[in-house]
mmCIF file of C-alpha atoms in Angstrom:
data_model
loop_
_atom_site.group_PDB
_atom_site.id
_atom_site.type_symbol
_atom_site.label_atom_id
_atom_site.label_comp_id
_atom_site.label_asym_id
_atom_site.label_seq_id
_atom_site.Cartn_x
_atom_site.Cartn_y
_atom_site.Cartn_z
ATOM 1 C CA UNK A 1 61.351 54.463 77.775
ATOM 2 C CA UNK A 2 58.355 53.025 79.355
ATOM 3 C CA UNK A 3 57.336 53.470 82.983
ATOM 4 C CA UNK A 4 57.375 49.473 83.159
ATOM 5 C CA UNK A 5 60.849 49.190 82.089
ATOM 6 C CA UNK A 6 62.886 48.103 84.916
ATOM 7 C CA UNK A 7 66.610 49.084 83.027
ATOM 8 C CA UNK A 8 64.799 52.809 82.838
ATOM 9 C CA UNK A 9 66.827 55.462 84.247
ATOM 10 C CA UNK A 10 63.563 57.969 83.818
ATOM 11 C CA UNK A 11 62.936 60.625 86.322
ATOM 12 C CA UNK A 12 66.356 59.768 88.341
ATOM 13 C CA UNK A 13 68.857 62.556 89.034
ATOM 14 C CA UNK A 14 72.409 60.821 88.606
ATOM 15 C CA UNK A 15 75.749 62.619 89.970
ATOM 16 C CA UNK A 16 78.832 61.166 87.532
ATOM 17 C CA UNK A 17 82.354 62.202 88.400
ATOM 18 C CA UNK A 18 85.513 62.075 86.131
ATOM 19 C CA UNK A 19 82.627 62.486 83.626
ATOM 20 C CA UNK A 20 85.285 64.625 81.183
ATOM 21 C CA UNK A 21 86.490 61.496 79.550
ATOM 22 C CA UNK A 22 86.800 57.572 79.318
ATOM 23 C CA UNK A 23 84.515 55.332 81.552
ATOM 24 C CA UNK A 24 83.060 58.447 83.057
ATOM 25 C CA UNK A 25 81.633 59.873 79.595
ATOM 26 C CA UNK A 26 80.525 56.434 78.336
ATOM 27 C CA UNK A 27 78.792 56.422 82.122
ATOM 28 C CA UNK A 28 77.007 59.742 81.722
ATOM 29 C CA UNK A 29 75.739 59.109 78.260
ATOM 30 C CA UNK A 30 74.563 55.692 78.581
ATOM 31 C CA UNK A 31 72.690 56.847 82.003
ATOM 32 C CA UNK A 32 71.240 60.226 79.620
ATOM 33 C CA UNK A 33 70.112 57.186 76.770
ATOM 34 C CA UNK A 34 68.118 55.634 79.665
ATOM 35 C CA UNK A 35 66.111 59.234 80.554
ATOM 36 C CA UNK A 36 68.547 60.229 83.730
ATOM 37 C CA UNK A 37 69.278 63.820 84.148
ATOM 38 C CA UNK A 38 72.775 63.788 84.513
ATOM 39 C CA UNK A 39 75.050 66.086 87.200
ATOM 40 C CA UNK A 40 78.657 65.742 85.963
ATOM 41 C CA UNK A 41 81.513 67.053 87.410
ATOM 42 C CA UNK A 42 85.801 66.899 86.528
ATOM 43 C CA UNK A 43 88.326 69.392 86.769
ATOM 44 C CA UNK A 44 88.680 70.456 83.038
ATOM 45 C CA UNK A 45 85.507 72.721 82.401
ATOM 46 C CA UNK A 46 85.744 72.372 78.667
ATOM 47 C CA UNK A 47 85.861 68.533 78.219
ATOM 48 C CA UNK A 48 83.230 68.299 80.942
ATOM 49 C CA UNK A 49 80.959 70.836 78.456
ATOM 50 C CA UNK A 50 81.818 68.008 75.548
ATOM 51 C CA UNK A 51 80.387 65.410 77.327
ATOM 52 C CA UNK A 52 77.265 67.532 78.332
ATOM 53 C CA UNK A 53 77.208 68.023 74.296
ATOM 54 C CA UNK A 54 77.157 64.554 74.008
ATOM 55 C CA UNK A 55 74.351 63.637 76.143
ATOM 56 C CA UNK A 56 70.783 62.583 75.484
ATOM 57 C CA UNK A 57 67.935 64.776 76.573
ATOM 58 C CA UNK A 58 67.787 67.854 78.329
ATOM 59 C CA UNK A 59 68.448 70.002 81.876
ATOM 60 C CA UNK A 60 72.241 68.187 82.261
ATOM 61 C CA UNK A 61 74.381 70.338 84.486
ATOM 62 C CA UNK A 62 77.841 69.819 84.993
ATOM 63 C CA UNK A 63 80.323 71.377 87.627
ATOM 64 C CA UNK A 64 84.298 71.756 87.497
ATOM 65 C CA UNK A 65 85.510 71.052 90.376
ATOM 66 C CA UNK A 66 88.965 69.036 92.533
ATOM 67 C CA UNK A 67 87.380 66.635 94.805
ATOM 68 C CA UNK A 68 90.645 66.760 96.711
ATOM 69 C CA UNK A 69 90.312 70.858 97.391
ATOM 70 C CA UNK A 70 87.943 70.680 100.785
ATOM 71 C CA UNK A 71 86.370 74.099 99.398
ATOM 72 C CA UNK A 72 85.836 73.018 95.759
ATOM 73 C CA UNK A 73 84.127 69.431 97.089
ATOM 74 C CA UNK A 74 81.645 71.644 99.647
ATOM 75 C CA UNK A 75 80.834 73.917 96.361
ATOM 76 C CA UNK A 76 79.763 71.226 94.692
ATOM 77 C CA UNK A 77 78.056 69.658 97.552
ATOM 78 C CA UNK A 78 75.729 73.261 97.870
ATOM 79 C CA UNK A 79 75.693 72.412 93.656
ATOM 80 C CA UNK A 80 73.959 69.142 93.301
ATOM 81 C CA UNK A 81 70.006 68.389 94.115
ATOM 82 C CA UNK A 82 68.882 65.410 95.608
ATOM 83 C CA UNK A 83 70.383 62.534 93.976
ATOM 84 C CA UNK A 84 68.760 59.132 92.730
ATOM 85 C CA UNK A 85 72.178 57.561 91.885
ATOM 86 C CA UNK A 86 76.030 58.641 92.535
ATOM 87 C CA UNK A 87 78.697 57.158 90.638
ATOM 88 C CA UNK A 88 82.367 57.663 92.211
ATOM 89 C CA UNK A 89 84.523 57.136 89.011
ATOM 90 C CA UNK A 90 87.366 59.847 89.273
ATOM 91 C CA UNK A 91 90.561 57.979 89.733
ATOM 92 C CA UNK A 92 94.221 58.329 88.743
ATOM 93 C CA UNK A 93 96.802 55.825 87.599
ATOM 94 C CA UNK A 94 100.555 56.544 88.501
ATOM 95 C CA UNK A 95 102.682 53.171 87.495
ATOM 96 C CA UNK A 96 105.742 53.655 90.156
ATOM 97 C CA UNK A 97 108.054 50.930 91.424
ATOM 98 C CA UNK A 98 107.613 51.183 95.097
ATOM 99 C CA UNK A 99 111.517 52.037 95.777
ATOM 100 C CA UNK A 100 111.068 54.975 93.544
ATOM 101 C CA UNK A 101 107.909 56.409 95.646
ATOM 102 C CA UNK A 102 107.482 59.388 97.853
ATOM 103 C CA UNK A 103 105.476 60.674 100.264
ATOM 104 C CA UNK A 104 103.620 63.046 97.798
ATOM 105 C CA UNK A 105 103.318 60.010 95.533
ATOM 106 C CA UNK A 106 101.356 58.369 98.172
ATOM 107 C CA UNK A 107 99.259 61.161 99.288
ATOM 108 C CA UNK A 108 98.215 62.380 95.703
ATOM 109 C CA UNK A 109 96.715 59.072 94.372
ATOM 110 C CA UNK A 110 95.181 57.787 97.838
ATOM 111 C CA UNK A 111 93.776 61.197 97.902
ATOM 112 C CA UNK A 112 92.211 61.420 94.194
ATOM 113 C CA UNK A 113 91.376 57.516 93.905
ATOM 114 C CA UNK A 114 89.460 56.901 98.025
ATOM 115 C CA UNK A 115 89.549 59.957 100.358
ATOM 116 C CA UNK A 116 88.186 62.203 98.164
ATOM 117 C CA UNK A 117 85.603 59.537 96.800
ATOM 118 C CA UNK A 118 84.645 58.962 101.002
ATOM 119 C CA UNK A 119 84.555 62.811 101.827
ATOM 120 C CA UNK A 120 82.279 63.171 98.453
ATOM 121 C CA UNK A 121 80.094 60.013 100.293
ATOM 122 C CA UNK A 122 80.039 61.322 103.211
ATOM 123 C CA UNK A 123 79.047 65.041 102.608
ATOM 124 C CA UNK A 124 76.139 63.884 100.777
ATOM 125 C CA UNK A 125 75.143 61.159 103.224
ATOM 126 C CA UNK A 126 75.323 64.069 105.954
ATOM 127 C CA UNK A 127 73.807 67.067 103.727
ATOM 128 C CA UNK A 128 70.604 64.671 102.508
ATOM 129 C CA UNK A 129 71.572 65.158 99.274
ATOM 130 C CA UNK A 130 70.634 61.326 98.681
ATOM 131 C CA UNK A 131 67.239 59.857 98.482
ATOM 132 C CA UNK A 132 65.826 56.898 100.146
ATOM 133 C CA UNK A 133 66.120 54.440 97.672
ATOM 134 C CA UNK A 134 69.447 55.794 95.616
ATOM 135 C CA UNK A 135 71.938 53.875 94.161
ATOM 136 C CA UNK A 136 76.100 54.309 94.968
ATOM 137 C CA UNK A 137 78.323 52.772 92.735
ATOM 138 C CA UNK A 138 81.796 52.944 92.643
ATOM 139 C CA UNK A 139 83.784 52.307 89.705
ATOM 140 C CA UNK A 140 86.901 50.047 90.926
ATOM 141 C CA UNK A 141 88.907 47.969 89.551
ATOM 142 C CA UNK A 142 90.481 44.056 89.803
ATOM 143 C CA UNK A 143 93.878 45.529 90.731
ATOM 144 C CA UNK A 144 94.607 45.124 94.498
ATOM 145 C CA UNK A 145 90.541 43.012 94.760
ATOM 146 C CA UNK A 146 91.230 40.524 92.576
ATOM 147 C CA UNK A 147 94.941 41.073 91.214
ATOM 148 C CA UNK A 148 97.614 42.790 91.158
ATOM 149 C CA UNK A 149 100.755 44.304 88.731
ATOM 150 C CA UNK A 150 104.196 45.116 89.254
ATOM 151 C CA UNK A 151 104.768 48.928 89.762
ATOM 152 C CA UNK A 152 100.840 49.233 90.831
ATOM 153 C CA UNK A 153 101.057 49.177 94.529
ATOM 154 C CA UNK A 154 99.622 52.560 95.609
ATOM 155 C CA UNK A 155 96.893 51.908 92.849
ATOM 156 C CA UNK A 156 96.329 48.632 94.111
ATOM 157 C CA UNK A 157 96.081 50.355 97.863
ATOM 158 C CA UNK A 158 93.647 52.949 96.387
ATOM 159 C CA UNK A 159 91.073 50.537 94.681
ATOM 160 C CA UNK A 160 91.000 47.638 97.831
ATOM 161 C CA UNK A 161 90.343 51.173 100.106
ATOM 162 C CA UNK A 162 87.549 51.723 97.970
ATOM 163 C CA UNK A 163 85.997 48.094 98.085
ATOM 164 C CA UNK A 164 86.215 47.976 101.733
ATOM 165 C CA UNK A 165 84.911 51.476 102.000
ATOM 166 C CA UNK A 166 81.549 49.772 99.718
ATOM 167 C CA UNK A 167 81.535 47.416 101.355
ATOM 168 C CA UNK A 168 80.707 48.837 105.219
ATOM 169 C CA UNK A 169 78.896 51.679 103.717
ATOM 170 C CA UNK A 170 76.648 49.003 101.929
ATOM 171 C CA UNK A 171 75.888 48.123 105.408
ATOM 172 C CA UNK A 172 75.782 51.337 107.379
ATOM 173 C CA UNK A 173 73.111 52.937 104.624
ATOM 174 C CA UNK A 174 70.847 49.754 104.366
ATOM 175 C CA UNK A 175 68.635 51.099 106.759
ATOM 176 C CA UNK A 176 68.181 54.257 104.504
ATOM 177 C CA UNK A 177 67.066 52.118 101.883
ATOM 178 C CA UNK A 178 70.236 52.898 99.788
ATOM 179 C CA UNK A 179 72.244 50.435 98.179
ATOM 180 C CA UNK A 180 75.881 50.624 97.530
ATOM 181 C CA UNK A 181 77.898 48.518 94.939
ATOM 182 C CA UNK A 182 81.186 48.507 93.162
ATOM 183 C CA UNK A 183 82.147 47.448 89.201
ATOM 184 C CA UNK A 184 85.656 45.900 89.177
ATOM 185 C CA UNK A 185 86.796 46.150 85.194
ATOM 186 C CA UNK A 186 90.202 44.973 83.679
ATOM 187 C CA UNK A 187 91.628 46.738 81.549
ATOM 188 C CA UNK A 188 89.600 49.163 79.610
ATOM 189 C CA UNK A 189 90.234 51.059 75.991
ATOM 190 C CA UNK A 190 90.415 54.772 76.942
ATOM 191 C CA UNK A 191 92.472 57.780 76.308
ATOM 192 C CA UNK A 192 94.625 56.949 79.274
ATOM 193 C CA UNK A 193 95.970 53.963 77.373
ATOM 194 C CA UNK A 194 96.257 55.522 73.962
ATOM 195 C CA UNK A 195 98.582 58.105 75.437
ATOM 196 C CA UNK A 196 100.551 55.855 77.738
ATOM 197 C CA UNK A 197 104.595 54.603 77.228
ATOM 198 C CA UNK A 198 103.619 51.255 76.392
ATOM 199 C CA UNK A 199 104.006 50.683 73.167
ATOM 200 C CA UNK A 200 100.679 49.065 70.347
ATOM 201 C CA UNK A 201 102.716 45.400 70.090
ATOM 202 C CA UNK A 202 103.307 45.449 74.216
ATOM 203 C CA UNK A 203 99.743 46.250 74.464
ATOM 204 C CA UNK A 204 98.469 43.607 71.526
ATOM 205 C CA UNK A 205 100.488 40.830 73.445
ATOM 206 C CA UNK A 206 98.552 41.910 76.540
ATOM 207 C CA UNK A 207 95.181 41.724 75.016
ATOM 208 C CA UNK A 208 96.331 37.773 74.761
ATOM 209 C CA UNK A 209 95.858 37.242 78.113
ATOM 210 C CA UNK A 210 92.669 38.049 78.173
ATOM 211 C CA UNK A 211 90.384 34.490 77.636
ATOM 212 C CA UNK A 212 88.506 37.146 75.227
ATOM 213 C CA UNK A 213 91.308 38.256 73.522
ATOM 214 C CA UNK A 214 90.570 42.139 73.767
ATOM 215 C CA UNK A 215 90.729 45.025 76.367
ATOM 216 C CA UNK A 216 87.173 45.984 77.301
ATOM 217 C CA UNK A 217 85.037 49.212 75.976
ATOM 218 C CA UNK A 218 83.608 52.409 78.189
ATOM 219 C CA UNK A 219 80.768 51.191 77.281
ATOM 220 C CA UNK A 220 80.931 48.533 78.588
ATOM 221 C CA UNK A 221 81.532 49.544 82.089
ATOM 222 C CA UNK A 222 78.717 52.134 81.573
ATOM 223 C CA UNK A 223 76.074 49.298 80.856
ATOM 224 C CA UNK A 224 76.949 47.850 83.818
ATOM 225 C CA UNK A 225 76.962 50.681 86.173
ATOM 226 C CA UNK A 226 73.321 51.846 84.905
ATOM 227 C CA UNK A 227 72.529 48.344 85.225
ATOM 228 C CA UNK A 228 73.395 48.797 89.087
ATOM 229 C CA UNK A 229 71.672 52.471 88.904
ATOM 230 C CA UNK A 230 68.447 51.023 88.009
ATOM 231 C CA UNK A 231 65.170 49.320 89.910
ATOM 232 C CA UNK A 232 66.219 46.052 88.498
ATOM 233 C CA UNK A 233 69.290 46.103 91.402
ATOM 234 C CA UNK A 234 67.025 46.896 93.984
ATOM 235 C CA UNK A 235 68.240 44.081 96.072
ATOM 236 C CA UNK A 236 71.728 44.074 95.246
ATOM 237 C CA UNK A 237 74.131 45.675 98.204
ATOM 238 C CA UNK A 238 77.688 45.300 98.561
ATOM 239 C CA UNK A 239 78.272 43.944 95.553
ATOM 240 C CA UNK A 240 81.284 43.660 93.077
ATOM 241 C CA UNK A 241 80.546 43.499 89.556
ATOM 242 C CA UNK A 242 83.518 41.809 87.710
ATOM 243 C CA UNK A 243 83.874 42.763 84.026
ATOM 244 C CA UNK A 244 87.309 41.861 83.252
ATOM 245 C CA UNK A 245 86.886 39.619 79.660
ATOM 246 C CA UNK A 246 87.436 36.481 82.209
ATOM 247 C CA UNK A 247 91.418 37.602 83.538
ATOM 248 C CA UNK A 248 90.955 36.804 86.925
ATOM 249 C CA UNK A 249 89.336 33.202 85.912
ATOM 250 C CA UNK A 250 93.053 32.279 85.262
#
């Protein structure tokens, strides 16, 4: 890459989490193709170390940790240098009819999916562990911004948390010089889906809906999220990035 590139990650220190699969691996390597040095962290230690395999370049770390454990999060917090870019992308998806639901239900995915994503914000606003300059994303999603699904209501709750979380910290942190932006995909081909109940023709019949006619890639999230990593954002805050193969258009 060449100093005059503006889409140059180069010299930037990038925190990823959920980087041990899915959008979070196709984040981390995309960001390593573009010259960042890459802190990753996840909770299973040996598919984080095949995504640091997987990377471009050199001097990755990585970190195994729970975000929702209050000692694990300050470990990594004492872990990670100062930070160009954070990407919040750790996030669980727990289809339940809302009769069906209980209290732990609630707790678990509100805790994984926002208040562990504004703790993580939070201890490195309050630690300086972010630069003047840096770039938050968060990796959303149209359910409960743009749409919603039957059986998706504490998903939903999680993900319009998270926007409206961006959304104030956008404007609490301009003053800092940092900006802070969301990505709001559909639905995306990963592991998650390959290993869910619905079954290939369900799925197929899905993809119709889409004006595209397909689910959208990691990859394709990743480009994005570098995209709002990079100088070329510079004066983009508060932002949602819609990549949803035009759904929500309908």
């Amino acid at each position: 890459m060449t100093g005059n590139n503006p889409f140059s990650l180069e010299n930037k220190t990038i925190l990823v989490t959920g980087a041990s699969s899915g959008i979070g691996r196709a984040i981390a390597i995309v960001c390593s193709q573009l010259g960042a040095r890459l802190v990753i962290t996840g909770r299973n230690q040996e598919r984080l170390q095949q995504t640091i395999s997987m990377l471009s370049g050199s001097d990755h770390v990585m970190f195994s940790a729970d975000l929702t454990l209050d000692n694990e999060l300050e470990s990594l917090i004492d872990f990670v240098p100062q930070l160009d870019g954070f990407v919040s992308n750790a996030g669980i998806a727990q289809p339940l009819m809302l009769q069906f639901v209980e209290k732990q239900d609630v707790d678990n995915l509100l805790n994984v999916n926002a208040i562990s994503v504004i703790h993580l914000t939070r201890l490195l606003l309050q630690n300086k562990k972010l630069k003047k300059g840096s770039s938050l994303v968060f990796i959303s999603s149209i359910n409960g911004n743009q749409c919603a699904y039957i059986g998706s209501s504490l998903y939903a709750a999680s993900k319009s948390m998270l926007n409206g979380f961006m959304k104030a910290t956008a404007l609490e942190l301009s003053p800092k010089g940092i900006r802070v932006n969301s990505v709001q995909p559909g639905m995306i081909e990963t592991d998650l889906l390959e290993n869910s109940s619905v079954s290939q023709e369900d799925l197929e019949k899905d993809k119709l809906k889409y004006p595209l006619k397909r689910y959208g890639k990691p990859e394709e999230v990743a480009y994005a999220t570098a995209y709002l990593l990079s100088d070329t954002t510079q004066w983009m805050t508060g932002s949602n990035l819609l990549i949803d193969g035009g759904y929500t258009l309908q």
